[in-house]
XYZ file of C-alpha atoms in Angstrom:
701
model
C -69.643 -96.643 32.680
C -73.266 -96.700 33.800
C -74.492 -98.726 35.898
C -78.105 -99.608 35.859
C -80.168 -101.525 37.708
C -83.524 -103.572 36.628
C -86.505 -102.711 39.212
C -88.469 -104.468 36.279
C -88.401 -106.180 32.809
C -88.648 -104.261 29.893
C -92.473 -103.109 29.420
C -93.880 -104.997 26.218
C -95.316 -103.178 23.132
C -98.460 -100.738 23.717
C -99.881 -102.862 21.180
C -99.993 -105.998 23.491
C -101.726 -106.121 27.008
C -98.383 -107.776 29.230
C -99.614 -110.172 32.223
C -97.782 -109.668 35.343
C -97.311 -112.332 37.560
C -95.697 -111.925 41.244
C -92.467 -114.012 41.774
C -89.976 -114.186 45.096
C -86.076 -112.854 44.818
C -83.968 -113.475 47.225
C -84.875 -112.324 50.469
C -88.003 -112.266 49.994
C -88.707 -109.159 48.146
C -91.743 -109.196 45.757
C -91.270 -108.373 42.306
C -93.537 -107.795 39.237
C -92.433 -109.478 36.114
C -93.916 -108.797 33.486
C -94.256 -111.466 30.102
C -95.686 -111.483 26.632
C -98.808 -113.487 26.981
C -98.603 -117.035 25.051
C -101.276 -118.883 23.067
C -102.411 -121.221 25.201
C -105.232 -123.623 24.712
C -108.501 -124.088 26.656
C -107.919 -127.129 27.498
C -104.296 -126.121 29.092
C -106.480 -123.433 31.366
C -108.719 -126.134 32.584
C -105.862 -128.187 33.696
C -104.081 -125.539 35.316
C -107.124 -124.598 37.038
C -107.733 -128.006 38.372
C -104.014 -128.577 39.144
C -104.006 -125.606 41.430
C -107.173 -126.713 43.519
C -106.240 -129.599 44.341
C -102.718 -128.470 45.325
C -104.430 -125.627 47.144
C -106.306 -127.815 49.104
C -103.767 -130.647 49.152
C -101.109 -128.683 50.795
C -103.544 -125.726 52.274
C -103.545 -121.626 51.706
C -99.921 -120.237 50.972
C -98.651 -117.065 52.144
C -97.866 -115.878 47.766
C -101.875 -116.763 47.183
C -102.256 -113.190 49.291
C -100.842 -111.363 46.160
C -102.927 -113.321 43.185
C -105.274 -109.483 43.593
C -105.961 -109.121 39.824
C -106.822 -105.278 40.399
C -103.359 -104.851 42.585
C -101.711 -106.692 39.348
C -103.002 -104.585 36.334
C -100.420 -103.947 34.125
C -101.186 -100.463 33.743
C -100.130 -99.887 37.401
C -96.510 -101.263 36.964
C -93.851 -99.053 34.182
C -90.310 -100.145 34.221
C -87.622 -97.638 35.718
C -84.109 -98.458 35.904
C -81.654 -96.521 38.652
C -79.086 -95.229 36.601
C -75.503 -93.671 38.225
C -75.130 -90.026 36.438
C -72.753 -90.175 33.448
C -69.976 -88.060 34.224
C -68.643 -85.878 30.908
C -65.096 -84.780 32.451
C -62.783 -86.822 34.429
C -62.821 -86.481 38.191
C -60.182 -84.917 40.247
C -58.627 -87.992 41.965
C -60.107 -87.912 45.340
C -58.700 -90.763 48.187
C -62.204 -91.639 49.915
C -64.178 -94.210 48.142
C -68.227 -95.038 48.337
C -67.973 -98.867 49.759
C -70.986 -100.720 47.728
C -74.180 -100.568 49.968
C -75.380 -104.406 50.085
C -78.597 -104.962 47.835
C -81.727 -103.933 49.582
C -80.168 -101.243 51.211
C -79.846 -97.267 50.464
C -77.679 -96.235 53.230
C -75.704 -99.058 55.394
C -73.181 -97.972 57.618
C -72.513 -98.636 61.856
C -74.595 -95.756 62.643
C -77.257 -95.635 59.867
C -79.360 -98.229 57.302
C -82.065 -97.368 55.708
C -83.585 -100.129 53.721
C -84.217 -99.833 50.066
C -88.236 -99.963 49.620
C -89.530 -102.140 46.829
C -92.348 -99.628 44.796
C -94.348 -102.562 43.947
C -95.089 -104.140 47.224
C -98.658 -105.791 47.447
C -99.520 -103.864 50.768
C -98.988 -100.458 48.864
C -99.800 -101.421 45.179
C -103.829 -102.635 46.347
C -104.285 -98.784 46.976
C -102.432 -97.717 44.046
C -104.346 -96.633 40.580
C -102.310 -95.381 37.637
C -104.883 -91.651 36.636
C -104.302 -90.663 32.828
C -103.900 -86.671 32.752
C -107.280 -84.740 31.293
C -107.402 -81.755 29.708
C -109.341 -78.902 32.000
C -111.532 -77.780 28.670
C -111.351 -78.630 25.479
C -111.232 -75.330 23.722
C -108.065 -73.380 23.576
C -108.298 -69.908 25.726
C -109.560 -67.111 23.387
C -106.739 -65.305 24.254
C -102.950 -65.554 25.090
C -99.967 -63.087 26.544
C -97.204 -62.505 25.116
C -93.838 -60.561 26.599
C -92.252 -58.649 23.959
C -88.550 -58.076 23.622
C -89.411 -54.320 21.605
C -91.822 -52.767 24.148
C -90.929 -54.939 27.573
C -94.493 -55.243 27.922
C -96.943 -58.073 28.034
C -99.183 -58.053 24.919
C -102.589 -59.385 25.590
C -104.399 -60.381 22.522
C -107.236 -62.709 20.789
C -106.412 -66.199 19.584
C -107.484 -65.726 15.942
C -106.798 -69.644 15.610
C -108.970 -70.402 18.985
C -111.631 -67.425 17.771
C -113.836 -69.348 15.665
C -114.764 -72.567 17.799
C -116.415 -69.342 20.286
C -120.206 -68.845 19.933
C -119.442 -64.926 19.106
C -121.914 -63.515 17.602
C -121.979 -59.999 15.610
C -119.876 -58.124 18.289
C -117.289 -59.385 20.677
C -116.845 -57.497 23.771
C -113.823 -58.147 26.035
C -112.035 -56.435 29.107
C -109.255 -56.952 31.288
C -108.839 -56.453 34.988
C -105.168 -56.542 37.100
C -105.456 -58.302 40.166
C -103.928 -55.855 43.184
C -102.409 -57.748 46.213
C -104.326 -56.112 49.756
C -102.836 -58.439 52.554
C -101.816 -62.419 52.668
C -106.071 -63.052 51.985
C -107.399 -60.131 50.041
C -106.830 -58.824 46.645
C -108.343 -56.202 44.650
C -109.345 -55.444 40.884
C -108.772 -52.355 38.700
C -111.921 -51.234 36.796
C -112.550 -54.110 33.853
C -110.233 -52.428 30.643
C -111.559 -52.787 27.392
C -109.421 -54.023 24.411
C -109.871 -54.648 20.876
C -107.825 -57.252 19.333
C -104.343 -57.020 21.565
C -103.594 -54.182 23.425
C -100.071 -53.586 26.154
C -100.212 -54.207 30.268
C -98.808 -51.979 32.507
C -96.105 -53.060 34.357
C -98.249 -52.695 37.270
C -100.242 -56.057 36.104
C -98.625 -59.133 37.315
C -101.571 -61.466 37.213
C -105.042 -60.643 34.751
C -108.356 -61.532 34.515
C -110.158 -61.647 31.517
C -114.091 -61.526 30.652
C -115.720 -61.862 26.797
C -119.288 -61.445 26.408
C -121.072 -61.610 23.072
C -124.727 -60.801 22.658
C -125.284 -59.930 25.831
C -123.952 -63.311 27.884
C -120.181 -64.376 28.896
C -118.739 -67.157 26.581
C -115.301 -66.983 27.880
C -113.210 -65.723 31.367
C -109.691 -66.538 31.849
C -106.563 -65.690 33.959
C -103.135 -64.944 33.301
C -100.172 -64.693 35.430
C -97.220 -62.181 34.121
C -93.532 -61.450 34.733
C -93.704 -57.846 34.010
C -90.498 -55.216 33.877
C -89.686 -54.092 37.551
C -87.497 -51.103 37.243
C -85.802 -51.888 41.186
C -85.285 -55.322 39.827
C -83.908 -54.002 36.950
C -81.325 -51.721 38.822
C -80.432 -54.411 41.135
C -79.223 -56.995 38.477
C -77.526 -54.099 36.687
C -75.491 -53.152 39.778
C -74.707 -56.946 40.666
C -73.714 -57.652 37.307
C -71.131 -54.812 36.599
C -69.920 -55.866 40.739
C -69.025 -58.871 38.998
C -65.161 -60.059 37.786
C -65.036 -59.754 34.016
C -64.185 -62.731 31.520
C -66.025 -65.306 33.839
C -68.825 -66.962 33.473
C -72.044 -65.614 34.468
C -73.250 -66.572 38.341
C -75.329 -69.768 37.968
C -78.711 -69.527 38.856
C -80.889 -71.616 41.509
C -84.267 -73.348 40.485
C -86.361 -75.015 42.940
C -89.583 -77.275 41.633
C -90.805 -78.776 44.527
C -93.835 -81.186 44.808
C -95.706 -81.981 48.080
C -95.728 -85.471 49.272
C -93.570 -87.113 47.195
C -91.230 -89.741 48.457
C -88.652 -91.105 46.688
C -90.441 -94.509 45.988
C -93.983 -93.030 45.020
C -91.780 -90.748 42.367
C -90.636 -94.644 41.039
C -93.976 -95.875 41.330
C -96.424 -92.877 40.077
C -94.124 -90.636 38.146
C -92.132 -93.350 36.035
C -91.821 -91.144 33.270
C -89.909 -88.740 35.533
C -87.693 -90.727 37.377
C -86.876 -92.047 34.469
C -85.503 -88.805 32.674
C -83.842 -87.828 35.874
C -81.517 -91.243 36.258
C -80.819 -91.453 32.225
C -80.132 -86.923 31.575
C -77.520 -86.659 34.645
C -79.388 -85.562 37.861
C -77.821 -86.507 40.861
C -79.968 -88.742 43.230
C -80.159 -88.572 46.970
C -81.261 -91.320 47.988
C -80.872 -91.007 51.798
C -82.695 -87.589 51.925
C -84.181 -88.074 55.061
C -87.226 -85.487 56.750
C -86.560 -83.488 59.688
C -90.106 -82.968 61.326
C -93.718 -84.159 60.391
C -95.456 -81.928 57.644
C -94.172 -79.187 55.314
C -93.742 -76.589 57.053
C -90.660 -77.685 59.193
C -89.342 -79.287 56.796
C -88.908 -76.251 54.614
C -88.545 -74.372 56.930
C -84.924 -76.000 57.885
C -84.422 -76.326 53.606
C -84.989 -72.238 53.785
C -83.604 -70.981 56.485
C -81.455 -73.875 58.756
C -84.214 -73.211 61.365
C -85.874 -76.641 63.280
C -89.709 -76.281 63.812
C -88.803 -74.539 68.074
C -86.950 -71.934 66.514
C -88.444 -71.070 63.560
C -91.677 -70.281 65.532
C -89.137 -68.071 68.403
C -87.307 -66.174 65.407
C -90.645 -65.750 62.760
C -93.839 -66.443 64.209
C -96.056 -67.626 61.810
C -99.345 -66.340 64.442
C -97.830 -62.522 64.318
C -98.525 -60.182 61.418
C -95.367 -59.935 59.873
C -93.826 -62.558 61.888
C -92.614 -64.543 59.375
C -91.393 -61.482 57.474
C -88.278 -62.035 60.212
C -86.594 -64.847 58.966
C -83.426 -64.418 56.819
C -84.969 -66.962 53.887
C -82.323 -68.047 51.824
C -84.047 -66.393 48.942
C -83.588 -63.090 50.419
C -80.164 -63.827 50.862
C -79.510 -64.256 47.115
C -81.850 -61.028 46.616
C -79.451 -59.132 48.988
C -76.708 -60.203 46.189
C -78.096 -59.160 43.057
C -80.437 -62.359 42.204
C -84.276 -61.149 41.205
C -85.861 -64.357 43.027
C -89.663 -65.577 42.414
C -92.143 -67.732 44.965
C -95.089 -69.558 43.429
C -97.208 -72.050 45.466
C -101.056 -73.691 43.819
C -103.766 -74.334 46.558
C -103.446 -70.894 48.495
C -105.696 -72.409 51.430
C -103.180 -74.936 52.392
C -100.015 -72.401 51.400
C -96.863 -73.631 53.360
C -97.460 -69.877 55.142
C -100.313 -69.328 55.204
C -102.419 -72.478 56.708
C -103.292 -71.719 60.282
C -101.070 -69.142 60.199
C -100.993 -65.162 59.115
C -98.420 -65.807 56.024
C -96.198 -62.914 54.893
C -97.343 -58.954 55.262
C -94.756 -57.686 52.645
C -94.354 -59.934 49.398
C -91.944 -62.272 50.472
C -90.370 -62.030 46.715
C -89.534 -59.997 43.922
C -92.370 -61.772 42.092
C -95.069 -63.655 44.110
C -97.713 -65.883 41.967
C -100.082 -66.185 45.446
C -102.601 -62.734 44.914
C -102.782 -63.969 41.596
C -103.614 -67.247 42.209
C -106.060 -66.079 45.059
C -107.995 -64.404 42.077
C -108.004 -67.245 39.968
C -109.629 -70.092 42.957
C -112.260 -66.408 43.201
C -113.070 -65.978 39.049
C -112.482 -68.969 37.510
C -114.580 -72.258 36.797
C -112.813 -74.480 39.157
C -113.131 -78.223 39.819
C -111.724 -80.072 42.802
C -109.759 -83.377 43.437
C -109.634 -84.741 47.152
C -110.792 -81.753 48.449
C -108.078 -79.321 46.786
C -108.568 -77.356 43.906
C -107.884 -78.776 40.099
C -108.600 -77.569 37.146
C -108.521 -73.873 37.694
C -110.190 -72.326 34.220
C -108.207 -73.341 31.589
C -105.465 -75.480 33.216
C -105.094 -77.080 36.789
C -103.520 -75.635 39.508
C -100.280 -76.567 39.209
C -100.149 -75.773 35.886
C -100.327 -72.473 36.650
C -97.536 -72.499 38.788
C -94.828 -74.648 36.613
C -95.869 -71.975 33.450
C -94.958 -69.021 35.570
C -91.652 -70.895 36.720
C -90.974 -71.388 33.201
C -91.799 -67.552 32.299
C -89.693 -66.348 34.798
C -86.489 -68.578 34.155
C -86.961 -67.371 30.423
C -87.367 -63.731 31.394
C -84.572 -63.486 33.130
C -82.473 -66.448 31.470
C -79.720 -64.315 30.743
C -79.755 -62.375 34.402
C -79.312 -64.131 37.892
C -82.506 -65.314 40.045
C -83.812 -67.213 42.697
C -87.203 -69.451 41.967
C -88.894 -71.604 43.992
C -92.090 -72.769 42.791
C -94.119 -75.583 44.570
C -97.204 -77.479 44.006
C -99.701 -79.506 46.286
C -102.980 -80.040 44.423
C -101.594 -83.586 42.737
C -99.865 -85.265 45.439
C -101.455 -84.320 48.620
C -103.935 -86.375 49.480
C -103.402 -89.762 47.498
C -100.205 -91.708 46.088
C -102.459 -92.457 42.887
C -103.201 -88.757 41.731
C -99.718 -87.615 41.037
C -99.730 -90.247 38.321
C -101.680 -87.918 36.209
C -99.230 -85.772 35.850
C -96.173 -87.980 34.957
C -96.271 -87.116 31.125
C -96.336 -83.570 31.896
C -93.302 -82.829 34.003
C -91.532 -85.357 32.034
C -92.044 -82.730 29.767
C -91.773 -79.684 31.222
C -87.847 -80.847 32.511
C -87.635 -81.218 28.811
C -89.095 -77.621 27.626
C -86.396 -76.233 30.414
C -83.684 -77.815 28.418
C -85.019 -76.368 25.184
C -85.238 -73.111 26.930
C -81.639 -72.832 27.675
C -82.718 -73.074 31.198
C -80.234 -75.754 32.720
C -77.713 -74.234 31.078
C -76.468 -71.769 34.261
C -79.260 -73.251 36.783
C -78.738 -75.621 39.808
C -81.827 -77.496 39.511
C -83.073 -78.791 42.472
C -86.393 -81.364 41.614
C -87.295 -82.316 45.653
C -90.485 -82.920 48.240
C -90.652 -82.400 51.900
C -92.196 -85.852 53.017
C -93.818 -88.629 51.478
C -97.429 -89.455 51.882
C -98.455 -88.338 55.696
C -102.125 -90.290 56.395
C -104.477 -93.328 54.177
C -104.439 -96.403 54.093
C -100.864 -97.195 52.863
C -99.551 -95.118 55.316
C -99.764 -97.785 58.471
C -97.981 -100.260 56.090
C -94.244 -100.681 56.684
C -93.504 -99.316 53.341
C -95.186 -96.411 54.400
C -93.397 -95.750 57.606
C -90.041 -94.873 55.284
C -91.309 -93.332 52.314
C -93.334 -90.714 54.812
C -89.892 -90.116 55.927
C -88.083 -89.923 52.454
C -88.623 -87.678 50.143
C -87.583 -87.191 46.693
C -84.220 -85.276 45.814
C -82.478 -84.932 42.580
C -80.193 -81.906 41.893
C -78.992 -80.912 38.304
C -75.201 -79.275 38.058
C -74.881 -76.836 34.623
C -72.165 -78.434 32.466
C -69.591 -75.973 33.060
C -70.210 -76.466 36.842
C -69.137 -80.199 36.490
C -65.799 -79.147 34.210
C -64.838 -76.016 36.821
C -65.221 -78.340 40.315
C -65.356 -81.832 39.464
C -65.168 -82.326 43.134
C -68.630 -80.994 43.363
C -69.462 -84.255 40.744
C -67.956 -86.578 42.818
C -69.122 -85.375 46.443
C -73.254 -86.098 45.261
C -72.150 -89.269 43.736
C -70.521 -89.676 47.381
C -73.880 -88.632 49.194
C -76.610 -90.267 47.369
C -76.183 -93.425 49.804
C -75.533 -91.317 52.362
C -77.587 -90.222 55.407
C -78.959 -86.125 54.566
C -80.998 -83.604 55.462
C -82.836 -80.231 54.852
C -80.178 -78.493 56.677
C -77.583 -79.895 54.219
C -79.948 -78.458 51.156
C -80.154 -74.779 52.923
C -75.854 -74.759 53.146
C -75.856 -76.263 49.637
C -77.646 -73.492 48.373
C -75.333 -71.186 50.757
C -72.727 -72.315 48.906
C -74.298 -72.103 44.962
C -74.489 -68.451 46.222
C -70.583 -68.670 47.847
C -69.176 -69.782 44.560
C -71.192 -67.011 42.667
C -67.986 -64.515 44.117
C -70.559 -62.496 45.756
C -70.556 -63.874 49.195
C -68.081 -65.830 51.583
C -69.888 -68.414 52.948
C -68.974 -67.659 56.480
C -70.805 -64.621 55.877
C -73.604 -66.537 54.984
C -73.712 -68.494 57.994
C -74.574 -71.765 59.282
C -77.532 -74.207 59.753
C -78.054 -72.627 63.086
C -80.264 -75.970 63.672
C -77.463 -78.358 62.834
C -73.914 -77.309 63.525
C -72.223 -80.732 62.120
C -74.481 -80.475 58.608
C -73.133 -79.282 55.789
C -72.941 -78.572 51.991
C -74.021 -81.609 49.465
C -71.230 -80.162 47.323
C -68.555 -81.572 49.724
C -68.600 -85.632 51.121
C -70.773 -85.867 54.125
C -69.797 -88.869 56.382
C -70.654 -92.332 55.660
C -70.321 -92.317 59.576
C -73.600 -89.912 60.073
C -76.133 -90.889 62.470
C -79.603 -89.287 62.839
C -79.056 -87.213 66.282
C -75.497 -85.861 64.466
C -77.806 -84.222 62.046
C -81.031 -82.767 63.896
C -83.569 -85.635 62.768
C -85.368 -87.097 66.070
C -85.532 -90.578 66.373
C -89.092 -90.842 65.466
C -88.183 -89.443 62.300
C -85.494 -91.414 61.475
C -85.056 -94.479 59.033
C -81.877 -95.826 60.198
C -83.000 -98.053 62.424
C -84.377 -101.720 62.353
C -86.803 -102.982 63.646
C -88.268 -106.297 65.009
C -92.113 -106.866 65.590
C -93.014 -107.400 69.443
C -96.322 -108.574 70.837
C -98.895 -105.885 70.482
C -101.016 -107.176 73.848
C -97.994 -108.008 75.310
C -97.881 -105.546 79.133
C -95.115 -103.630 78.085
C -96.759 -102.802 75.160
C -99.891 -101.806 76.725
C -98.059 -99.889 79.450
C -96.352 -97.877 76.831
C -99.206 -97.054 74.897
C -100.921 -95.580 77.770
C -97.913 -93.567 78.514
C -97.777 -92.259 75.168
C -101.765 -91.578 75.121
C -101.757 -89.584 78.102
C -98.278 -87.652 77.012
C -100.822 -86.858 74.076
C -103.616 -85.054 76.532
C -100.741 -83.389 78.817
C -99.307 -81.863 75.451
C -102.996 -80.565 74.701
C -103.665 -79.564 78.099
C -101.279 -77.433 78.413
C -100.869 -75.992 74.910
C -100.430 -72.627 74.581
C -100.698 -72.235 78.391
C -104.182 -74.411 77.695
C -105.842 -72.362 75.987
C -107.341 -75.266 73.994
C -108.037 -77.487 77.384
C -111.530 -77.456 77.433
C -111.951 -77.331 73.703
C -110.701 -80.892 73.190
C -112.051 -84.204 74.958
C -109.860 -86.505 76.240
C -108.142 -89.507 74.519
C -107.787 -92.776 75.634
C -106.237 -96.308 74.311
C -108.496 -98.475 72.232
C -106.066 -100.707 71.007
C -102.699 -101.455 69.541
C -102.241 -101.898 65.749
C -98.897 -103.342 65.889
C -95.623 -103.070 68.267
C -91.793 -102.766 67.190
C -88.536 -102.879 69.126
C -85.283 -101.131 67.415
C -82.016 -103.400 67.185
C -80.011 -101.493 70.241
C -77.748 -98.529 68.867
C -74.271 -98.951 70.119
C -74.486 -95.162 71.064
C -77.383 -95.801 73.712
C -77.400 -97.330 77.760
C -78.154 -100.970 78.088
C -81.243 -100.581 79.968
C -82.487 -97.926 77.259
C -84.822 -99.555 74.288
C -86.660 -97.262 71.210
C -89.731 -98.903 70.520
C -92.157 -97.612 67.835
C -96.212 -97.948 68.300
C -99.652 -97.750 65.958
C -102.277 -97.163 67.999
C -106.019 -96.295 67.944
C -107.608 -93.882 70.839
C -110.883 -93.163 71.991
C -113.449 -91.835 71.150
C -111.970 -89.866 67.714
C -110.550 -93.404 66.209
C -107.374 -91.767 65.860
C -104.759 -93.678 64.205
C -101.034 -92.555 65.777
C -97.455 -93.632 65.339
C -95.173 -92.940 68.035
C -91.482 -93.555 68.556
C -90.256 -94.066 72.242
C -87.473 -94.528 74.443
C -88.302 -96.728 77.510
C -85.634 -96.798 80.179
C -85.558 -100.253 82.391
C -84.117 -98.998 85.027
C -86.203 -96.425 86.351
C -89.555 -97.073 83.972
C -88.844 -93.637 82.883
C -90.511 -92.700 78.581
C -89.805 -90.437 75.889
C -91.566 -89.631 73.081
C -89.034 -88.689 70.220
C -90.341 -86.275 67.889
C -94.002 -85.872 67.142
C -96.605 -88.297 66.914
C -97.475 -89.210 64.061
C -101.268 -88.956 62.745
C -102.166 -91.656 60.176
C -105.680 -91.096 59.271
C -107.740 -88.263 58.273
C -109.146 -85.957 61.082
C -111.281 -83.485 59.028
C -114.134 -82.295 60.785
C -113.100 -83.208 64.058
C -110.688 -80.705 65.509
C -112.331 -77.328 63.695
C -112.248 -76.039 66.668
C -108.688 -75.945 67.027
C -106.743 -73.321 64.677
C -102.998 -74.486 65.465
C -101.927 -76.911 63.249
C -98.935 -78.554 65.581
C -102.024 -79.673 67.916
C -105.319 -80.009 65.666
C -104.038 -83.643 64.890
C -104.280 -84.659 68.654
C -107.861 -82.905 69.174
C -111.250 -84.587 69.426
C -113.318 -81.542 69.655
C -115.840 -81.504 72.646
C -118.559 -79.455 70.041
C -118.499 -79.997 66.636
C -120.112 -77.340 63.528
C -122.257 -77.922 62.127
């Protein structure tokens, strides 16, 4: 029986504007309760106001008065989401292990790890959140379209007759297209513009095109189209693998990874409630205790794709050397080597995971690679920016280009085996509110995948790398936890649930256990192993997490962060108490960590940047916390978390430290987080690891 836990009372009908109040439940957690408005007379309202004012001055200002912010409590910001356990359509095999009940208010609860649940609607966050409506990039529908023809096995570019009459076409219309060709990660070139009338079959070499049309001597239309054309080498690989598969068995499952940057589990519920509700209601498996392993996108994605932590990834496939990133054995390579077709797409080319302050790939990393097309689109098409990133790109948002490409890739290879990795940044990277504009779109996108048949034989991972890393919400306690607990849901096809009921049971057990990107890496290897095309042993472990495992097997309920490669600074298992931020010990710890930052920058890359960056000093400590003692730690060692401000850059940082009271040694665990934006402060530094600690002595401009 599905278990439902109501976060908010059911919303009112659209015709009635709900009134929102705040109330406290047991434990002091604020919840928003929506009520239908009741008819109230003016005298009653006046009486209530007089009574409230009298009580206010009689008994003083109470703590809950702080939440009476009408902008914060606007009903449009609150949408009901019900957490619903996965409904199995088959009876699972008996498993002796049981999942002990998790106390209310916790996501994970054991002697080794206790992760608190965050209320999505806490006032400290909601005062910065405002739901944003989706807006189409163009009022007109595109004049051209592309469609793959089964008969010719080619894409047909054609003028859309239905849209034709809406454009200012004179006596004649002249249209041509240019194919986009990759030169390297930073450059593309174009073929000569090929004219066409009505329609034209595109060559297989055209993986992306830019179309231009003019009439009466002026350009009236420009747009781009990405395609997934036939590649003979890919077709041959698919044929050979299919012929080698055991006859009479289900085709091996494909894998589709859909990633959205900077979406915490909580902000998915807050900003994308329709999407979250769809996932809860339709048999997806949530991993509520999924904890990131490092600061930003690159190390967390490398953990998923390679099983390496940041230092070892930098050593094995340095992103600072041309061709360095090509050396790593990415999970999509392992699928490709075993007969799968692969694709990788990511929007916002200037901040792509493998390109921001990095060299990128020397060769295309997958069979189908969207970066060349998006580079051309950002250069050629009309575009707008939101929060410093490309938003509209021609007739679609930049994210929609990626999503459409993913939809087309999975449609084209519906009856084959594929591995697709599709990642978006533009609607989520810089603001907790912006992604709400894509909520209805994403819910419908998931439904399209179902209607297309994609879900019937595809393991789908809907996930993120981390929560919001900077901005006004980040310094709050909610923001601290959200940053470390990204959203993740996994879909298993029905035939896998029937043939492997233990997978279902394992994912149910793992919902409220500590899990990591390394586990997800091993899960992808497990899926490849059950294809029959590889043995799990031959695929290797997660190099930097020997104790990690596939999520299709039950993980230990007694896991700790140290067991699974999570440094104290990123670990959400700690429970903290607030301590004085002005105490002698807090000031001492603050000075020690600032000294650590200065030494880090001075020694970075053998002192290359030492003269470029001004030394920092401690300005103030905003808050300080001490962790409850861990049974595994010596009595003399205590763990602290500080949020502090430095001069002269007014940088706001968060650090986790271990202080040994016997020898007075202090150790900074993990890296130190930068909580506020530092654009323009560190342009002299071109390394992403040290950039957030550098305040350039000389500023550009």
